[in-house]
GROMACS .gro file of C-alpha atoms in nm:
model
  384
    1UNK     CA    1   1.768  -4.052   0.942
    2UNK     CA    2   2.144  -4.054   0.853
    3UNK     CA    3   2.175  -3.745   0.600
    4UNK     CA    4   2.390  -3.803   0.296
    5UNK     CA    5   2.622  -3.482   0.220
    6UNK     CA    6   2.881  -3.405  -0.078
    7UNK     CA    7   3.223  -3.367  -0.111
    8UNK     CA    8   3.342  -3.161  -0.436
    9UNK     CA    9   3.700  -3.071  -0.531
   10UNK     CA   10   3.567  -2.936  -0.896
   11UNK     CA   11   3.827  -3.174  -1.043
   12UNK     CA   12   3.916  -3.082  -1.417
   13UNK     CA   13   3.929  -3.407  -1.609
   14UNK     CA   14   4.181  -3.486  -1.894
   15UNK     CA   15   4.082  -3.278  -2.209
   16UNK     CA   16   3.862  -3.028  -2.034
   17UNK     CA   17   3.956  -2.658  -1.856
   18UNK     CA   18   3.926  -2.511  -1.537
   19UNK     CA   19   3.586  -2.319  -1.647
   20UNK     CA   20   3.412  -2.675  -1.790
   21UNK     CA   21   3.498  -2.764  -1.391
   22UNK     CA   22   3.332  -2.518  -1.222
   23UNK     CA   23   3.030  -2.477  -1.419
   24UNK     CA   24   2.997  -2.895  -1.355
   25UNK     CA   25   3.029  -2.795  -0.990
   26UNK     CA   26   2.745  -2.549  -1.004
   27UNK     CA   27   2.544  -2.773  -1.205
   28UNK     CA   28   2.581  -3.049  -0.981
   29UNK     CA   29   2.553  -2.844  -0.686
   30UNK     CA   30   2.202  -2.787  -0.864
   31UNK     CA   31   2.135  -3.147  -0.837
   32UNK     CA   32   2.279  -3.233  -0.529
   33UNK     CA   33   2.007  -2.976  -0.411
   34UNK     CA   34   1.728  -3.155  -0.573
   35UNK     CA   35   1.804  -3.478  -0.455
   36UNK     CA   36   1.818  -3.402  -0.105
   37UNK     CA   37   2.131  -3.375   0.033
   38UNK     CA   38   2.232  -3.174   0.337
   39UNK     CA   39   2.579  -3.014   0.235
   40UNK     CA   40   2.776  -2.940  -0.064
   41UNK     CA   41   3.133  -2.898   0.074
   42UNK     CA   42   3.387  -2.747  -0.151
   43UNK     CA   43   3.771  -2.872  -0.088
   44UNK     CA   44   4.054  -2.685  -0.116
   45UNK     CA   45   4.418  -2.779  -0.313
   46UNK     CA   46   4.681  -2.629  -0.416
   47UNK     CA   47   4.967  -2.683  -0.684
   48UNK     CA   48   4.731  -2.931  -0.865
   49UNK     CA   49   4.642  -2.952  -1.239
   50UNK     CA   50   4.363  -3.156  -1.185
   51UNK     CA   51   4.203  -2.926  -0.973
   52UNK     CA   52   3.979  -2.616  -0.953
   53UNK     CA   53   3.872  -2.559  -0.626
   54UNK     CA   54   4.171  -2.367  -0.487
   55UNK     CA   55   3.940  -2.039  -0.344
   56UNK     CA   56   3.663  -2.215  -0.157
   57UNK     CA   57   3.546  -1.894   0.028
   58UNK     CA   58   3.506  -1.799  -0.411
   59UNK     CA   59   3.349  -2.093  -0.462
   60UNK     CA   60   3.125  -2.118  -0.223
   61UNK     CA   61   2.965  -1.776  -0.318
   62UNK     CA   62   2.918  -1.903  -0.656
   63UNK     CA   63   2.700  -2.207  -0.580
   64UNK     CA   64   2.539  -2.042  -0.286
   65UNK     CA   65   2.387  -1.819  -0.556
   66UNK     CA   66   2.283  -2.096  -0.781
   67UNK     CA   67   2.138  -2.282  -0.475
   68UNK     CA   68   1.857  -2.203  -0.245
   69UNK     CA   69   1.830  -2.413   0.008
   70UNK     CA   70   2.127  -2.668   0.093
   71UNK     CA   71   2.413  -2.582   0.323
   72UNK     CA   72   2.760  -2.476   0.144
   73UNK     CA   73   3.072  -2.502   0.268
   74UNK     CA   74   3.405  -2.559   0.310
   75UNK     CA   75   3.577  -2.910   0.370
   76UNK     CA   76   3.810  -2.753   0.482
   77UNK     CA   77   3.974  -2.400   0.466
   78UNK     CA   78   4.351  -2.470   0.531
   79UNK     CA   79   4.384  -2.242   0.808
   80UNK     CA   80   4.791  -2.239   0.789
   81UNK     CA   81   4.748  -2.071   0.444
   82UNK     CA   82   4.490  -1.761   0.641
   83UNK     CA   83   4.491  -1.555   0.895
   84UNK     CA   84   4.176  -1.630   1.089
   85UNK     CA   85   4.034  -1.271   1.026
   86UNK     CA   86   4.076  -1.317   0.663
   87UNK     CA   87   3.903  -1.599   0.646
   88UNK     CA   88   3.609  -1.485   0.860
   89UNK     CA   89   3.557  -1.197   0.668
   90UNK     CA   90   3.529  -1.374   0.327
   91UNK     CA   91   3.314  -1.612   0.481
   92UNK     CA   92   3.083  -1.334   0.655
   93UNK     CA   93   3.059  -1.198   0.308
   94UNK     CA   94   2.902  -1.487   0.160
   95UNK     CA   95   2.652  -1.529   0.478
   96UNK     CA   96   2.545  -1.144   0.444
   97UNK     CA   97   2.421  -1.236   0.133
   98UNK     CA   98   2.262  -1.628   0.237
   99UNK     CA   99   2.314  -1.627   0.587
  100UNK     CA  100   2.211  -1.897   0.784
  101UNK     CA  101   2.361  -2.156   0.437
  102UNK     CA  102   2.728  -2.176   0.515
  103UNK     CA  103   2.971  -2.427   0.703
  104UNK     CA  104   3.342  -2.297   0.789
  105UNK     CA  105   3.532  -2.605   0.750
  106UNK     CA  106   3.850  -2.569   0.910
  107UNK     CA  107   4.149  -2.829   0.859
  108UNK     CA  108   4.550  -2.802   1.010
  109UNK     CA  109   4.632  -2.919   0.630
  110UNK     CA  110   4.852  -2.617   0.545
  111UNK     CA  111   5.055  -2.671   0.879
  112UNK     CA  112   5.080  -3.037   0.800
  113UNK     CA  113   5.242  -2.954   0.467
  114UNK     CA  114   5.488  -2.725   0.644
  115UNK     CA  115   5.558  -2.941   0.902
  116UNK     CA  116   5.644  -3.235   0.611
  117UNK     CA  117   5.871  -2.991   0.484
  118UNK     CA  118   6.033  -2.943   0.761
  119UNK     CA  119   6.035  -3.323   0.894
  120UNK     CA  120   6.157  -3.350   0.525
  121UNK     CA  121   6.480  -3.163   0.561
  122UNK     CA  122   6.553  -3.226   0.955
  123UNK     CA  123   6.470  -3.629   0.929
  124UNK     CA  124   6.169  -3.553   1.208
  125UNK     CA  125   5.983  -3.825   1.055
  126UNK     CA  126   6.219  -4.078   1.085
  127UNK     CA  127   6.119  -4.183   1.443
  128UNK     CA  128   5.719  -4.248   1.312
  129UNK     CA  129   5.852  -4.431   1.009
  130UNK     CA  130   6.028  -4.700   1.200
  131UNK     CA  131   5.717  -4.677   1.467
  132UNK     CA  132   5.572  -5.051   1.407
  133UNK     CA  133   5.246  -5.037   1.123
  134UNK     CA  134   4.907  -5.153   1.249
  135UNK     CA  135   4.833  -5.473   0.999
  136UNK     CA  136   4.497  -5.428   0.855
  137UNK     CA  137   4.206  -5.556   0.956
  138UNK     CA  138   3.749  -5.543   0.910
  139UNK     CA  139   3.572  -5.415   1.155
  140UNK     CA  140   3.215  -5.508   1.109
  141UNK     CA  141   3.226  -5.539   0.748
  142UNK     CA  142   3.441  -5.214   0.720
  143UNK     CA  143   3.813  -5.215   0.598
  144UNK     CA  144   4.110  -5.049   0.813
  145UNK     CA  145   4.424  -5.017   0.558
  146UNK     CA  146   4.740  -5.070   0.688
  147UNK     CA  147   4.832  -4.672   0.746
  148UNK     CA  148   4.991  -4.528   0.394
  149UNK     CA  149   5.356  -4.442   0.442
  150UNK     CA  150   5.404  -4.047   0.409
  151UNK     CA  151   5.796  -4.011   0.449
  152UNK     CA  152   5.855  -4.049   0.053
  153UNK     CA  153   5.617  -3.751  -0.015
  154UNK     CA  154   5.767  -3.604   0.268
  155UNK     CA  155   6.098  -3.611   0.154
  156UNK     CA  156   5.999  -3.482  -0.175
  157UNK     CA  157   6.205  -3.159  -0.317
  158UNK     CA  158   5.940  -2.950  -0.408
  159UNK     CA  159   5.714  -2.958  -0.035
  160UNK     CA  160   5.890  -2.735   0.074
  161UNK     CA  161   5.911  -2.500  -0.165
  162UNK     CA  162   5.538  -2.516  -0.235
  163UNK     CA  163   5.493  -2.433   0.137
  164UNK     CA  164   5.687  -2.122   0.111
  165UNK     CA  165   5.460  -2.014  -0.165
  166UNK     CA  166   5.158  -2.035   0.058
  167UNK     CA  167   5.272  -1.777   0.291
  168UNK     CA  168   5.415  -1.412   0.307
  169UNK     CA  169   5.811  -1.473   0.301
  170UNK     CA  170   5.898  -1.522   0.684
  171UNK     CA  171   5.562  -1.561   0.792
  172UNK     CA  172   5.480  -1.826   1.096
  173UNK     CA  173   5.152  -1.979   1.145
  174UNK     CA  174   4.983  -1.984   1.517
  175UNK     CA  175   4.920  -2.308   1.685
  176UNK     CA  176   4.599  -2.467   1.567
  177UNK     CA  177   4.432  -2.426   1.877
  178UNK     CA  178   4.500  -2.049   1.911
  179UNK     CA  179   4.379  -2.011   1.517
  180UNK     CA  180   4.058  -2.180   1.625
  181UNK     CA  181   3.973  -1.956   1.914
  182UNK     CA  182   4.042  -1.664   1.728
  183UNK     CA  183   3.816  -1.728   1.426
  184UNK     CA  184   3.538  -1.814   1.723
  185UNK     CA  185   3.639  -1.458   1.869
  186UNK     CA  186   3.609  -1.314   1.528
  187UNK     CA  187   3.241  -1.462   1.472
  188UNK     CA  188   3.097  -1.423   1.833
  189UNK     CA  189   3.223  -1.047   1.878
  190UNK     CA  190   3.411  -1.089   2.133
  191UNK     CA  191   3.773  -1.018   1.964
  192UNK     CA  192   3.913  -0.677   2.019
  193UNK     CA  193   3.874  -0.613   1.697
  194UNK     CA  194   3.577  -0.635   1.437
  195UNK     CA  195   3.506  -0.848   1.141
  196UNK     CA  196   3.287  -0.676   0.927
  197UNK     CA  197   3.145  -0.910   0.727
  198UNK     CA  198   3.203  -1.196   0.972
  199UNK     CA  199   3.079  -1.070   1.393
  200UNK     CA  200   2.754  -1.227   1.406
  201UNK     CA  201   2.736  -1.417   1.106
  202UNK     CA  202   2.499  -1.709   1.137
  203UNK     CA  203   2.807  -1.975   1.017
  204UNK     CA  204   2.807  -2.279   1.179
  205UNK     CA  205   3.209  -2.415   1.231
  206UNK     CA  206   3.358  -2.770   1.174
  207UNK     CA  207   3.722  -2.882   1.166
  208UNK     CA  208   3.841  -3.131   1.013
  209UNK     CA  209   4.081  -3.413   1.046
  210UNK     CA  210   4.231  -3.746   0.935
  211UNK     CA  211   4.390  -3.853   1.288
  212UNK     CA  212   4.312  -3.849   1.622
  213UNK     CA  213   4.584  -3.583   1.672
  214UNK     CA  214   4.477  -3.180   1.697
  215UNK     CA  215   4.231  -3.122   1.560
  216UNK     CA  216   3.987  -3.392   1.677
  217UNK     CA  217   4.099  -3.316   2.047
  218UNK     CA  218   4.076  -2.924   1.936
  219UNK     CA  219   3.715  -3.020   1.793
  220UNK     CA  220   3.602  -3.224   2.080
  221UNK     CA  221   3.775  -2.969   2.366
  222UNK     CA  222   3.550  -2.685   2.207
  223UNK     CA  223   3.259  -2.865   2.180
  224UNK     CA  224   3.249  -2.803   1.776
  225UNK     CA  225   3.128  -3.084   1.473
  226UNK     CA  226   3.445  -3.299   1.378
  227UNK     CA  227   3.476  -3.438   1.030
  228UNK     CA  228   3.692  -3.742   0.999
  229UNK     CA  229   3.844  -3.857   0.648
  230UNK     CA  230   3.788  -4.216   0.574
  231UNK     CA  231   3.848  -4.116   0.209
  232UNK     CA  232   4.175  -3.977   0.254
  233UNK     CA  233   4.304  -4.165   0.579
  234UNK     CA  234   4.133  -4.461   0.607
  235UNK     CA  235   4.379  -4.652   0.859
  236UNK     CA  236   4.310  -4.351   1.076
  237UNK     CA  237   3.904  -4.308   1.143
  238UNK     CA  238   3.841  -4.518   1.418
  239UNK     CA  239   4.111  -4.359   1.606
  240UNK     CA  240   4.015  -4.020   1.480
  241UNK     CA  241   3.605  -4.035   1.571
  242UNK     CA  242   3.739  -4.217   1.922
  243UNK     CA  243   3.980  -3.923   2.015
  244UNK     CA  244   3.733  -3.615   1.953
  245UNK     CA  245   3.452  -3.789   2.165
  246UNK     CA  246   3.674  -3.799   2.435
  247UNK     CA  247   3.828  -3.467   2.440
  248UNK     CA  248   3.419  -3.373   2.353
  249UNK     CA  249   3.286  -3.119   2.598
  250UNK     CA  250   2.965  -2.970   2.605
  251UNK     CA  251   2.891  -2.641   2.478
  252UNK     CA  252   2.680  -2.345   2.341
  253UNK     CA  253   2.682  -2.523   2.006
  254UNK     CA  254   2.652  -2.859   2.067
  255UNK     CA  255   2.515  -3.122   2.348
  256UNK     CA  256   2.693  -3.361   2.229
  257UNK     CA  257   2.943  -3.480   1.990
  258UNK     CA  258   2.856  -3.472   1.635
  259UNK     CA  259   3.050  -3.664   1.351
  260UNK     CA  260   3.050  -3.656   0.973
  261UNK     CA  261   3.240  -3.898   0.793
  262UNK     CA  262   3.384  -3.911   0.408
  263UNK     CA  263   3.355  -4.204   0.172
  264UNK     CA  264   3.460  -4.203  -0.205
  265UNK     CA  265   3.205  -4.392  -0.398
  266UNK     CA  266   3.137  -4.428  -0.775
  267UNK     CA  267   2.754  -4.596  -0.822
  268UNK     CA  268   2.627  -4.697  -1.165
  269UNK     CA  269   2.331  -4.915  -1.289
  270UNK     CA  270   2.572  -5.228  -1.261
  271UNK     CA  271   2.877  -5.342  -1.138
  272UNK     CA  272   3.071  -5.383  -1.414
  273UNK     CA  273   2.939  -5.025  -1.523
  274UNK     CA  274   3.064  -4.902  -1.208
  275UNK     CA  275   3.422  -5.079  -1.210
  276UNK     CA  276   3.497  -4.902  -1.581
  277UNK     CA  277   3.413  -4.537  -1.449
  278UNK     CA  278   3.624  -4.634  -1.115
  279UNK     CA  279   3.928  -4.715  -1.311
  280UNK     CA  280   4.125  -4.395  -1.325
  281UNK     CA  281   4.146  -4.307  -0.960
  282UNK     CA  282   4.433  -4.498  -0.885
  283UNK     CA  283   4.642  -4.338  -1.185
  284UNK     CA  284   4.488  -4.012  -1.008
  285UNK     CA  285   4.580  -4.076  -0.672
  286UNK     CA  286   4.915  -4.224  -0.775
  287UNK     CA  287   5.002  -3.875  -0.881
  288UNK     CA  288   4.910  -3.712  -0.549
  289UNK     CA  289   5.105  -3.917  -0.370
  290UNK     CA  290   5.432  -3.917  -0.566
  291UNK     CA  291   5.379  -3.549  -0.567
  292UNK     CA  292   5.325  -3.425  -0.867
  293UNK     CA  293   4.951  -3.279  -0.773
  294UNK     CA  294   4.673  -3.430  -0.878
  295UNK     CA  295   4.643  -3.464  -1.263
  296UNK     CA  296   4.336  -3.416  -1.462
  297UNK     CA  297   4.158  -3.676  -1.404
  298UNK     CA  298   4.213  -3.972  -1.655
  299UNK     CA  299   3.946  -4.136  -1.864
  300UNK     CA  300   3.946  -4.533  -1.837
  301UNK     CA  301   4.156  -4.599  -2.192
  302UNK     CA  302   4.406  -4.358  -2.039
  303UNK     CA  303   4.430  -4.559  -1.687
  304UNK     CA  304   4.450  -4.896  -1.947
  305UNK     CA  305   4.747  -4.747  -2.095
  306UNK     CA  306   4.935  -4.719  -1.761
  307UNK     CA  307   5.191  -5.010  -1.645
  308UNK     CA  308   5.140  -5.030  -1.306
  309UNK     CA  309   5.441  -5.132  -1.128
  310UNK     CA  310   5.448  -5.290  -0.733
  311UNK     CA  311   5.565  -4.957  -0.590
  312UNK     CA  312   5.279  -4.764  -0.749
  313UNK     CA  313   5.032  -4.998  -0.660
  314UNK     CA  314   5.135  -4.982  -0.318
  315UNK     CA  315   5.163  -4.635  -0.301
  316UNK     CA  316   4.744  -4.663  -0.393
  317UNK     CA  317   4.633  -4.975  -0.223
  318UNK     CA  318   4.492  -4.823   0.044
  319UNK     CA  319   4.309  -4.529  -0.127
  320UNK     CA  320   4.161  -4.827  -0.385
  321UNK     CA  321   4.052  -5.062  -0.166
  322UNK     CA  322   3.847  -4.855   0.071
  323UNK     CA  323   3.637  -4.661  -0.250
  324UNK     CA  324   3.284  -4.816  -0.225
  325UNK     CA  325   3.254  -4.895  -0.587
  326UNK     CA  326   2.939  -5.073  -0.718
  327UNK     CA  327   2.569  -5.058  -0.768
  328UNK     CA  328   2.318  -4.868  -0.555
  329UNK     CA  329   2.247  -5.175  -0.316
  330UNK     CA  330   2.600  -5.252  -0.294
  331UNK     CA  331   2.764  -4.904  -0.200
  332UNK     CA  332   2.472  -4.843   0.006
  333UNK     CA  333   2.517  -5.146   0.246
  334UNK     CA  334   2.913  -5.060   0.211
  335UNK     CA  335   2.805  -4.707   0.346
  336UNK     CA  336   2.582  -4.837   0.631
  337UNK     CA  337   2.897  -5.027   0.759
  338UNK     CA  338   3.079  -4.742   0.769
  339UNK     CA  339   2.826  -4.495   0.957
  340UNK     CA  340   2.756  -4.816   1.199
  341UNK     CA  341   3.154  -4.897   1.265
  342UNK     CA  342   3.200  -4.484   1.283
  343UNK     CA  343   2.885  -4.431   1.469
  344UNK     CA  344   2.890  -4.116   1.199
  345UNK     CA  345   2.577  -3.871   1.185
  346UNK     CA  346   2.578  -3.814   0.876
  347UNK     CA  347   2.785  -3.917   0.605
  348UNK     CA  348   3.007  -3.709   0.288
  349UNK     CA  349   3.045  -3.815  -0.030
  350UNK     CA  350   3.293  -3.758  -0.260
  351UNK     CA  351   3.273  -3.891  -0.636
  352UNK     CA  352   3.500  -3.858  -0.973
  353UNK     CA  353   3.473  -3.977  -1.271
  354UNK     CA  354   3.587  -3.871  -1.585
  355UNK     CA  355   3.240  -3.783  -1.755
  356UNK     CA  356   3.052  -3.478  -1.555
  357UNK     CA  357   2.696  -3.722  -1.657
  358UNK     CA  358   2.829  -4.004  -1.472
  359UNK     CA  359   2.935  -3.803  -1.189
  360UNK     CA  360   2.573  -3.694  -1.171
  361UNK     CA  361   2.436  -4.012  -1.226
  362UNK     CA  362   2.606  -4.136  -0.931
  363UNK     CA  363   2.485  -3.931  -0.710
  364UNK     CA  364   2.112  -3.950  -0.837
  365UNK     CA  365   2.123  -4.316  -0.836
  366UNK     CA  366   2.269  -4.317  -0.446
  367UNK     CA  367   2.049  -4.045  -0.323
  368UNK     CA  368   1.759  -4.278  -0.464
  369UNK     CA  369   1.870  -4.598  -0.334
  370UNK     CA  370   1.915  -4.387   0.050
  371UNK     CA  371   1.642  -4.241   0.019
  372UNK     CA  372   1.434  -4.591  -0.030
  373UNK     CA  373   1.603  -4.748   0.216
  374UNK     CA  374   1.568  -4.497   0.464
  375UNK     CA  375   1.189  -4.487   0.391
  376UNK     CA  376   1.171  -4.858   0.438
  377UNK     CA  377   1.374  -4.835   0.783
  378UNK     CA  378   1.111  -4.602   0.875
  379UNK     CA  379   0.822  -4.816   0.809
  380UNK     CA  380   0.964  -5.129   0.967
  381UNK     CA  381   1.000  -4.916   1.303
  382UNK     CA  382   0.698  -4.768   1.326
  383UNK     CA  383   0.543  -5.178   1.322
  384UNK     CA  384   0.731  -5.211   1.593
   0.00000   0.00000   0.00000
């Protein structure tokens, strides 16, 4: 079986408060739960109005408690925002309370941002902007974008102010690698110093990553699970999933390489249904890429009301026409492709909408449809 897991960045939608967003992510946490899937992974962002989750280690506690059973996580700590002690111990706290629930997702987001802001001011990303862009292409049914542009966000004014806020004034951030082995020390007890919470906690560690730059070699190299980002760098999966299986070695943790990869979906009872509901995530997107943060997310007469002009919809393209969008059958067979082209274990899925009940009913109606067609699979084999 190919387990479906979920992606949550408690989004606050237009209208609604921080509070109304975090008691929908418990509740659907709930759900997810009862529906059978593996993971609930909480996300972390910063400097964005349309967002809640900016304390995952916080979060996480809080639907640990209203869960019982499925694994909680992170997807992903921003380690250039931590120390690795820091983030050990708030994680051992949550596991001396449910051990044996929790995933430390680690991602080199944070130093990404700073490094932006620095490309930003010193023109270091003017040699990969002139770099010639992949066209793109389908790959077994699956779409690779043509890779999204980042030296406009970049080069906006407020990146690098925003990464000074994230850090104590002077403050520089280890290399990735280093960060990595030290929250490992920190877990296995074999740091000179103690974590307590955290030495011996029963947490299992991922990293994350959208490229097949550090942190899939970093992954692979330390024989950890790798979680690649369709949903947020689609252009970039294949080459992501390809470079931590090479760098994979062996070790105490895992045999052999294992992969999750992201998908955003929205399923309803029809097409059409599901097209209305998927309307506002470009408007949404458009604002995370021109830097504003991501806005509360719009309802679909708000996303009507916007005039979309060439540069924004470029500036989208790529996040809009990789969503799997759809009915159950549909976005299930759009999923299949992408665990088949990825080779993925298991799968994470991220959904918005406006409405917390159609957020929920997306999920129900896509655990179903899995669930049945898993089932079937099974059946057809064993006639085999």
């Amino acid at each position: 079986m190919i387990p479906l897991s979920v992606l949550d960045l408690a989004p606050i939608s237009s209208g609604g408060t921080a509070g109304q967003a975090l008691r929908n992510t418990i509740d659907l946490a709930v759900r997810a739960e009862g529906h059978g899937y593996r993971r609930y992974w909480l996300a972390e962002h910063h400097f964005a109005p349309g967002v809640a989750g900016s304390a995952p280690a916080v979060l996480i506690g809080l639907v640990a408690a209203a869960t019982s059973r499925i694994r909680v996580g992170s997807g992903a700590v921003q380690l250039g925002h931590q120390t690795p002690l820091s983030v050990v111990e708030q994680f051992g706290l949550v596991d001396a309370l449910y051990p044996g629930r929790l995933d430390l997702g680690i991602g080199r987001s944070g130093q990404r941002r700073a490094e932006l802001a620095t490309g930003a001011r010193s023109g270091g990303d003017a040699a990969a902007a002139a770099s010639p862009r992949p066209a793109a292409r389908v790959v077994d049914g699956l779409l690779i974008p043509e890779p999204f542009d980042w030296s406009a966000l970049a080069a906006h004014p407020d990146l690098a102010y925003q990464a000074s806020l994230l850090q104590q004034p002077g403050a520089s951030t280890p290399d990735f690698a280093e960060q990595i082995d030290e929250v490992r020390a920190f877990l296995d007890g074999t740091h000179r110093a103690h974590a307590v919470p955290g030495e011996g906690a029963e947490v299992e560690l991922w990293i994350l990553g959208s490229s097949g730059g550090q942190s899939a070699r970093v992954a692979g190299e330390r024989g950890l699970p790798f979680a690649a980002n369709y949903h947020v760098s689609p252009s970039s999966v294949l080459e992501a999933v390809e470079s931590y299986r090479k760098a994979f070695q062996p070790s105490k943790v895992l045999a052999e390489p294992y992969v999750i990869v992201s998908a955003d979906v929205v399923v309803a009872e029809d097409a059409a249904t599901a097209a209305e509901l998927a309307k506002p995530y470009g408007l949404w997107v458009r604002s995370i890429r021109s830097g504003r943060g991501a806005i509360p997310y719009p309802t679909p007469e708000e996303a009507d009301a916007h005039v979309w002009t060439e540069a924004d919809r470029a500036l989208v393209k790529d996040r809009i026409d990789t969503r799997f969008v759809g009915d159950a059958a549909t976005v299930v067979e759009r999923l299949r492709s992408l665990q088949r082209v990825t080779a993925a274990d298991e799968l994470l899925v991220t959904t918005i909408t406006h409405a917390h009940a159609d957020r929920v009913r997306s999920y129900e109606l896509l655990a179903s449809a899995w669930e049945r067609e898993e089932a079937e699979g099974r059946h057809v084999k064993g006639q085999q």
